[in-house]
XYZ file of C-alpha atoms in Angstrom:
545
model
C -55.726 22.780 -6.832
C -52.180 23.465 -7.974
C -51.220 27.111 -7.666
C -47.765 28.598 -8.123
C -46.276 31.437 -6.114
C -46.716 35.005 -7.372
C -43.969 36.428 -9.585
C -43.147 40.089 -9.849
C -45.755 41.847 -11.968
C -44.880 41.083 -15.550
C -45.503 42.650 -18.917
C -43.615 42.545 -22.165
C -41.893 45.667 -23.386
C -41.637 47.248 -26.792
C -43.308 49.746 -29.060
C -45.239 46.921 -30.749
C -47.275 46.351 -27.604
C -50.296 48.490 -26.854
C -50.664 48.351 -23.075
C -52.933 50.155 -20.659
C -53.740 49.513 -17.032
C -57.129 48.177 -16.006
C -58.452 48.313 -12.447
C -60.800 45.534 -11.335
C -63.192 46.002 -8.380
C -64.512 42.808 -6.764
C -67.717 42.152 -4.826
C -69.144 38.855 -3.609
C -72.778 37.949 -2.961
C -74.300 35.085 -0.943
C -70.973 33.373 -0.366
C -70.833 29.942 1.255
C -70.737 30.030 5.047
C -67.780 27.855 6.089
C -67.495 28.996 9.720
C -69.440 27.151 12.418
C -69.932 29.913 14.968
C -69.882 32.947 12.655
C -69.953 33.899 8.989
C -67.095 33.344 6.536
C -64.139 35.745 6.440
C -63.595 35.885 2.658
C -60.697 37.166 0.587
C -60.277 37.026 -3.182
C -57.167 35.819 -5.029
C -56.495 36.744 -8.661
C -54.664 34.279 -10.912
C -53.550 34.611 -14.520
C -52.812 31.672 -16.792
C -49.130 31.669 -17.767
C -47.827 28.811 -19.915
C -50.740 26.594 -18.921
C -50.367 27.224 -15.155
C -52.340 29.486 -12.874
C -49.975 32.063 -11.374
C -51.102 34.240 -8.470
C -51.039 37.979 -9.221
C -52.603 39.565 -6.159
C -55.024 39.256 -3.216
C -57.641 41.475 -1.639
C -57.908 42.136 2.055
C -60.019 39.810 4.232
C -63.623 40.899 4.878
C -64.407 39.812 8.448
C -67.670 37.951 9.080
C -69.212 38.925 5.747
C -70.971 36.847 3.081
C -71.507 39.890 0.815
C -68.096 41.581 0.744
C -67.151 44.662 -1.246
C -63.371 44.533 -1.286
C -61.528 47.850 -0.956
C -58.299 46.477 -2.477
C -58.399 46.708 -6.275
C -56.621 44.492 -8.778
C -54.588 46.417 -11.346
C -53.567 44.550 -14.506
C -51.711 45.440 -17.686
C -54.183 44.878 -20.507
C -52.603 43.632 -23.740
C -54.906 43.884 -26.742
C -52.905 41.277 -28.682
C -53.063 38.553 -26.000
C -55.745 36.289 -24.577
C -55.323 36.957 -20.860
C -57.090 34.217 -18.910
C -57.956 35.202 -15.344
C -59.286 33.240 -12.387
C -60.914 34.809 -9.321
C -60.876 32.392 -6.370
C -62.502 33.159 -3.015
C -61.344 31.640 0.252
C -62.489 31.788 3.876
C -59.518 32.883 5.965
C -59.016 30.465 8.840
C -55.393 31.094 9.785
C -52.754 33.752 9.291
C -50.966 31.504 6.764
C -50.340 32.773 3.217
C -50.689 29.185 1.894
C -54.057 28.858 0.168
C -54.558 25.193 1.117
C -54.779 26.348 4.749
C -58.045 28.186 3.967
C -61.525 26.938 3.020
C -62.397 27.277 -0.674
C -65.573 29.322 -1.356
C -65.698 29.088 -5.161
C -64.085 30.512 -8.271
C -64.840 32.079 -11.620
C -62.653 32.132 -14.754
C -62.856 34.306 -17.853
C -60.676 36.485 -20.073
C -59.821 40.075 -19.245
C -61.323 41.008 -22.622
C -64.698 39.656 -21.476
C -64.673 41.905 -18.422
C -63.451 44.990 -20.266
C -65.992 44.669 -23.094
C -68.841 44.368 -20.564
C -67.375 46.849 -18.063
C -69.210 44.992 -15.286
C -70.177 41.319 -15.009
C -71.905 39.212 -12.352
C -71.382 35.452 -12.547
C -71.981 32.280 -10.527
C -69.087 30.980 -8.419
C -68.171 27.349 -9.094
C -66.612 24.657 -6.931
C -63.732 22.467 -8.080
C -66.172 19.905 -9.493
C -67.794 22.524 -11.728
C -70.992 22.725 -9.657
C -72.309 26.039 -8.280
C -70.903 27.142 -4.912
C -74.367 27.423 -3.356
C -75.910 30.752 -4.346
C -72.520 32.445 -4.395
C -71.969 35.122 -7.035
C -69.081 37.410 -7.966
C -69.292 40.877 -9.504
C -66.268 42.283 -11.335
C -66.173 45.892 -12.548
C -63.398 47.179 -14.823
C -62.024 50.675 -15.238
C -59.144 51.837 -17.416
C -56.418 53.634 -15.482
C -55.239 56.036 -18.140
C -54.731 58.891 -15.657
C -51.417 58.331 -13.836
C -52.072 60.875 -11.066
C -52.170 59.579 -7.486
C -53.357 61.313 -4.339
C -51.579 60.919 -1.003
C -53.593 61.824 2.080
C -52.463 62.139 5.686
C -55.460 62.188 8.036
C -56.331 62.200 11.720
C -59.403 62.435 13.960
C -60.234 64.430 17.088
C -62.861 63.750 19.775
C -64.713 61.065 17.829
C -67.854 59.663 19.424
C -67.240 56.855 21.896
C -68.906 53.616 20.770
C -67.663 50.686 22.829
C -69.459 50.239 26.142
C -66.349 49.637 28.200
C -63.607 51.201 26.078
C -62.795 53.686 23.378
C -63.560 53.362 19.678
C -61.493 51.477 17.087
C -61.958 53.938 14.200
C -61.126 53.773 10.522
C -62.182 55.684 7.402
C -63.957 54.527 4.259
C -63.889 56.563 1.050
C -66.759 56.213 -1.429
C -67.487 57.710 -4.839
C -70.788 57.769 -6.783
C -71.192 54.671 -8.984
C -72.900 54.597 -12.393
C -76.000 53.165 -10.688
C -76.226 56.158 -8.326
C -75.101 54.131 -5.308
C -71.968 54.907 -3.329
C -69.046 52.650 -4.276
C -66.279 51.792 -1.805
C -62.891 53.033 -3.037
C -60.507 52.831 -0.080
C -60.467 51.747 3.561
C -57.780 52.895 5.992
C -56.252 50.720 8.677
C -57.962 50.440 12.069
C -56.519 52.484 14.941
C -57.323 50.683 18.180
C -58.667 52.187 21.422
C -58.649 55.895 20.636
C -60.971 58.801 19.972
C -58.081 60.793 18.477
C -56.739 58.499 15.735
C -53.805 59.324 13.447
C -53.912 57.196 10.306
C -50.848 56.308 8.248
C -50.541 58.359 5.038
C -52.018 56.415 2.118
C -51.908 56.737 -1.660
C -54.647 55.852 -4.151
C -54.995 56.511 -7.899
C -56.921 59.736 -8.464
C -59.081 57.995 -11.053
C -60.081 55.437 -8.388
C -61.017 58.068 -5.822
C -62.957 60.513 -7.991
C -62.648 59.342 -11.627
C -59.958 62.014 -11.972
C -62.548 64.773 -11.458
C -61.317 67.124 -8.751
C -64.725 68.724 -8.142
C -66.684 65.436 -7.931
C -68.248 64.859 -4.508
C -66.902 61.924 -2.554
C -68.227 60.560 0.737
C -65.973 59.810 3.678
C -67.702 57.458 6.094
C -66.186 58.132 9.468
C -65.394 55.764 10.947
C -67.125 52.526 11.576
C -66.111 51.180 14.941
C -64.151 48.047 13.987
C -65.309 45.005 15.951
C -63.701 41.601 15.454
C -67.175 40.076 15.073
C -67.513 41.942 11.758
C -70.253 44.300 12.982
C -69.019 47.857 12.489
C -70.781 50.772 14.152
C -71.389 53.967 12.214
C -69.862 57.052 13.862
C -70.508 59.674 11.190
C -69.774 60.922 7.676
C -69.191 63.951 5.497
C -69.041 64.753 1.808
C -66.263 66.711 0.170
C -64.241 66.905 -3.036
C -60.586 66.368 -3.871
C -60.348 70.058 -4.744
C -61.423 70.852 -1.164
C -59.033 68.265 0.327
C -56.204 69.892 -1.612
C -56.662 73.032 0.482
C -54.879 71.171 3.273
C -51.224 72.099 3.601
C -48.594 70.905 6.074
C -48.704 74.260 7.854
C -52.516 74.674 7.776
C -54.511 71.421 8.073
C -58.118 71.218 6.876
C -60.751 70.343 9.508
C -64.048 68.693 8.527
C -66.982 67.913 10.793
C -68.067 64.311 11.091
C -71.884 64.238 11.155
C -74.229 61.455 12.297
C -77.572 62.318 10.587
C -79.676 60.317 13.106
C -78.126 62.098 16.101
C -78.448 65.405 14.281
C -82.230 64.881 13.974
C -82.713 63.686 17.552
C -80.594 66.156 19.482
C -81.293 69.899 19.348
C -77.859 70.887 20.584
C -75.987 68.296 18.465
C -72.809 69.761 17.060
C -70.897 66.883 15.492
C -69.522 63.392 16.154
C -65.937 64.521 15.997
C -63.542 66.278 13.667
C -61.579 64.721 10.828
C -58.319 66.521 10.129
C -56.716 66.436 6.672
C -53.101 67.067 7.635
C -51.820 67.047 4.065
C -53.044 66.251 0.569
C -50.629 65.884 -2.322
C -51.292 64.942 -5.932
C -48.367 63.484 -7.857
C -47.875 61.333 -10.937
C -47.245 57.595 -10.674
C -44.910 57.317 -13.644
C -44.836 54.188 -15.785
C -42.004 52.541 -17.703
C -43.341 54.109 -20.872
C -43.343 57.552 -19.213
C -39.606 57.180 -18.574
C -38.908 55.929 -22.098
C -40.958 58.742 -23.663
C -39.136 61.129 -21.339
C -35.887 60.247 -23.076
C -34.431 57.496 -20.862
C -31.938 55.377 -22.825
C -31.491 51.654 -22.171
C -27.757 50.915 -22.318
C -27.275 47.298 -23.401
C -24.151 45.190 -22.736
C -23.640 41.496 -23.541
C -21.389 39.143 -21.536
C -20.603 35.784 -23.183
C -19.290 32.639 -21.455
C -16.268 31.161 -23.286
C -15.342 28.527 -20.671
C -14.164 25.044 -21.680
C -17.389 23.344 -20.508
C -19.073 24.770 -23.633
C -17.095 22.312 -25.780
C -14.929 22.837 -28.883
C -16.779 25.320 -31.151
C -15.717 23.265 -34.181
C -17.688 20.251 -32.876
C -21.478 20.029 -33.430
C -21.869 19.001 -29.756
C -20.489 22.397 -28.596
C -22.884 25.080 -27.363
C -20.802 27.572 -29.382
C -21.043 25.513 -32.588
C -22.749 27.629 -35.262
C -25.089 25.291 -37.125
C -25.809 25.375 -40.899
C -28.673 27.790 -40.211
C -26.111 30.215 -38.790
C -27.254 30.085 -35.202
C -26.844 28.490 -31.762
C -28.369 29.096 -28.315
C -25.949 31.961 -27.572
C -26.911 33.750 -30.783
C -30.629 33.050 -30.236
C -30.448 34.684 -26.787
C -28.540 37.694 -28.140
C -31.124 38.186 -30.892
C -34.147 37.690 -28.625
C -33.111 40.323 -26.092
C -31.111 42.650 -28.331
C -33.705 43.153 -31.037
C -36.156 44.594 -28.496
C -33.739 46.601 -26.362
C -31.953 48.182 -29.348
C -35.105 50.243 -30.030
C -34.425 52.148 -26.799
C -30.804 53.150 -27.454
C -30.370 56.040 -29.906
C -26.840 55.246 -31.113
C -27.315 51.440 -31.058
C -23.659 50.904 -30.091
C -23.368 48.020 -27.635
C -20.309 46.755 -25.709
C -19.886 42.986 -26.134
C -17.622 41.294 -23.587
C -16.365 37.757 -23.087
C -15.124 35.842 -20.043
C -13.398 32.553 -19.217
C -11.091 32.337 -22.262
C -7.347 32.480 -22.934
C -6.474 35.334 -25.307
C -3.641 35.754 -27.804
C -0.792 36.490 -27.911
C 0.233 35.405 -24.371
C -2.828 33.154 -23.749
C -3.627 34.584 -20.344
C -7.114 33.936 -18.981
C -9.452 36.948 -19.098
C -12.823 37.396 -17.438
C -13.568 40.751 -19.041
C -12.430 41.173 -22.637
C -13.855 42.908 -25.719
C -14.903 40.242 -28.219
C -13.850 42.607 -31.040
C -10.371 42.632 -29.407
C -10.499 46.437 -29.102
C -10.511 47.174 -25.339
C -10.642 50.946 -25.913
C -13.709 50.611 -28.099
C -15.603 47.378 -27.279
C -18.752 48.698 -28.977
C -20.552 46.781 -31.724
C -22.987 48.417 -34.128
C -26.436 47.014 -33.376
C -27.270 43.380 -32.676
C -25.819 42.476 -36.082
C -22.477 43.920 -34.971
C -22.506 41.782 -31.804
C -23.274 38.661 -33.854
C -20.468 39.410 -36.326
C -17.919 40.090 -33.573
C -18.951 36.901 -31.770
C -18.570 34.720 -34.864
C -15.238 36.342 -35.763
C -13.670 35.869 -32.318
C -14.428 32.146 -31.898
C -11.429 30.828 -33.939
C -8.957 33.164 -32.167
C -9.534 32.298 -28.476
C -9.085 29.215 -26.316
C -11.963 28.180 -24.102
C -10.792 27.835 -20.515
C -12.230 28.843 -17.124
C -13.320 29.324 -14.406
C -16.832 30.812 -14.772
C -16.459 34.193 -13.060
C -19.376 36.644 -13.342
C -18.244 39.415 -10.980
C -15.680 41.151 -13.283
C -18.284 41.809 -16.010
C -20.975 42.833 -13.494
C -18.532 45.293 -11.896
C -17.504 46.552 -15.363
C -21.080 47.609 -16.216
C -21.673 48.842 -12.651
C -18.836 51.373 -13.055
C -20.658 52.974 -16.001
C -23.998 52.848 -14.180
C -22.378 54.603 -11.192
C -21.110 57.366 -13.494
C -24.640 57.842 -14.855
C -25.992 58.529 -11.346
C -23.918 61.737 -11.230
C -26.310 63.278 -13.773
C -29.165 62.967 -11.229
C -31.703 62.544 -14.040
C -33.659 59.558 -15.346
C -31.586 59.523 -18.525
C -29.797 56.150 -18.582
C -30.501 52.632 -17.366
C -28.015 49.792 -17.916
C -28.907 46.225 -18.876
C -26.324 43.440 -18.755
C -27.199 40.223 -20.588
C -25.001 37.336 -19.423
C -25.244 34.111 -21.425
C -23.642 31.110 -19.711
C -23.604 27.334 -19.771
C -23.005 26.485 -16.162
C -22.202 26.882 -12.533
C -20.725 30.161 -11.229
C -17.214 29.772 -9.779
C -17.045 33.108 -7.924
C -20.448 32.970 -6.194
C -19.464 35.092 -3.157
C -17.959 37.834 -5.349
C -20.948 37.667 -7.723
C -23.457 37.975 -4.879
C -21.549 41.001 -3.564
C -21.398 42.557 -7.051
C -25.172 42.084 -7.555
C -26.000 43.569 -4.124
C -23.874 46.641 -4.917
C -25.356 46.924 -8.425
C -28.889 46.880 -6.934
C -28.208 50.458 -5.762
C -27.522 51.564 -9.356
C -29.597 52.100 -12.534
C -28.866 48.559 -13.680
C -30.487 45.173 -14.303
C -28.907 41.801 -15.045
C -30.472 39.218 -17.340
C -28.966 35.726 -17.224
C -29.806 33.184 -19.925
C -28.627 29.659 -19.154
C -27.825 27.601 -22.272
C -27.345 23.851 -22.406
C -28.620 21.333 -19.867
C -26.571 22.144 -16.749
C -27.907 22.528 -13.204
C -28.829 26.211 -12.887
C -29.859 26.198 -9.212
C -27.291 28.920 -8.413
C -28.818 31.209 -11.057
C -32.263 30.796 -9.490
C -30.656 31.822 -6.199
C -29.412 35.097 -7.733
C -32.880 35.805 -9.157
C -34.470 37.198 -6.008
C -38.108 36.464 -6.886
C -38.639 34.144 -3.919
C -36.205 35.600 -1.363
C -34.062 38.695 -0.863
C -30.517 38.212 -2.158
C -27.751 38.796 0.394
C -24.025 39.201 -0.140
C -21.599 36.960 1.743
C -21.295 39.786 4.319
C -25.051 39.686 4.975
C -25.898 42.949 3.162
C -29.294 42.753 1.428
C -29.971 43.779 -2.158
C -31.949 47.026 -2.243
C -34.132 45.541 -5.005
C -34.311 42.467 -7.222
C -32.310 43.227 -10.385
C -31.581 39.713 -11.696
C -33.843 37.834 -14.097
C -32.786 34.273 -14.934
C -34.280 32.021 -17.596
C -33.029 28.642 -18.847
C -32.951 28.604 -22.661
C -34.020 24.936 -22.702
C -37.538 25.990 -21.663
C -37.825 27.993 -24.903
C -36.299 25.687 -27.515
C -39.570 24.728 -29.182
C -41.556 27.944 -28.847
C -41.676 31.147 -30.911
C -38.616 33.337 -30.298
C -40.829 36.188 -29.038
C -41.691 33.977 -26.068
C -38.092 34.027 -24.859
C -37.951 37.811 -25.234
C -41.137 38.238 -23.180
C -39.848 35.966 -20.411
C -36.392 37.531 -20.315
C -37.672 41.103 -20.294
C -40.727 40.506 -18.097
C -39.325 42.172 -14.974
C -37.325 44.920 -16.666
C -39.999 47.673 -16.893
C -40.775 47.304 -13.196
C -37.065 47.361 -12.293
C -36.517 50.577 -14.273
C -39.493 52.324 -12.651
C -38.610 51.013 -9.189
C -35.075 52.410 -9.386
C -36.020 55.908 -10.566
C -38.888 56.172 -8.065
C -36.567 55.099 -5.265
C -34.248 57.936 -6.315
C -37.207 60.378 -6.610
C -36.336 60.986 -10.261
C -39.293 61.814 -12.543
C -39.092 61.323 -16.320
C -36.944 64.050 -17.875
C -39.800 65.749 -19.732
C -42.610 65.091 -17.276
C -45.520 67.431 -16.659
C -46.471 68.437 -13.117
C -49.541 66.696 -11.678
């Protein structure tokens, strides 16, 4: 099976898209037993079909020694009403610590559209092998829930004097959180990590969507199963449990923790003087909002759009039809197509629609000195163009008045936009985010300076979109796009976050123009949210949780 590596979560932007988040809960039944001495250790991988290829989106945890797993990790997907979103759920038996799927035994898969799951709310289907035959009696159950409530709950918890379970050592405790399902049965929502060899565990703080934990209902009873003793053979021993509500958990404050008794009903019946099986301490409970890209846009965040255009000699004479800057009888070329594709979406998010348009790599009149940062309207004090149409007009008008030259230096234009982005940080509000679209035909000449400029810009409210036109080797652009590895400057400093998205225009020549816009802008919403969250900046007009 050919699978590609996971990209950053993607989703097109724009007011024309109606998007909500859907949470998928996965259970398996009667899975194939691939292990000789024990049962399978299954995990589930979610793929989505993108341009005819299955692309990995996410994975669950591994359920040790379990042929009927209920996975605690949920899949969260953007649901687009206007798209057919094909999904594949593939189960594997974990054999090694490798992340490569071919290292693990295949247990079966099931494919369908997200619409199928959402319209049914819950489906149970047969798992199939690669040859299309059933994977034994293996079944998969997928339940969907819309995540329209953006509140999240962060809990910090500990235990004290938990019952000892292991014969020769202390317990290996963890917590499981359950909520009532529609069928009246308890449904697993979250599982903490295991704390080894202790009766007084302190778990790492964890965050879950409030709608996952209690359907957003603060008074709804939830059950905390404390704390199966985690054995590597997959057999977990029950220590105790208690029921509570989020409203009750919220009574916990940093200064005054909440203490809850962990009760084992069987021991309670047997022993007259039974008190409890330990205490669970809620050290803190905080409810906040997990803001989305749309929350920031609705809160008044402006997307500040700048275009950087490559006028180096490798583009060819703009008067010749072979040139990448040649404007054909239809009034377009690949540079203009890229400007339109990105600009027409982003301009909806800038109130004054005045965009700086800069050029690089050309000799300018009257002294014909090379410039790597010039206003294509030849007005350095006011390089702004009115709307995308203004950029297109300025671009067409400047072509006869400049000489294409070189080299291909990116860093001056990146640093130009970064200066404005740095000024915006002084406001300390989520009010502006800068997007630089660079359109180029070839290899970067100042790679060390560009890497350094990108690493510095990663600390600012800024993203860089690079569209490669023509048929050159764009390996260096892929290097800047940190999807597969963290970008480092020549000094070794790492980028704080991935802010570069590169796409080669040649992949989009024979497809609808919206396809290029979706690909180019795929990572932008996540980059905007990631920056403002990292700075602890909520949307300007946000409501408290």
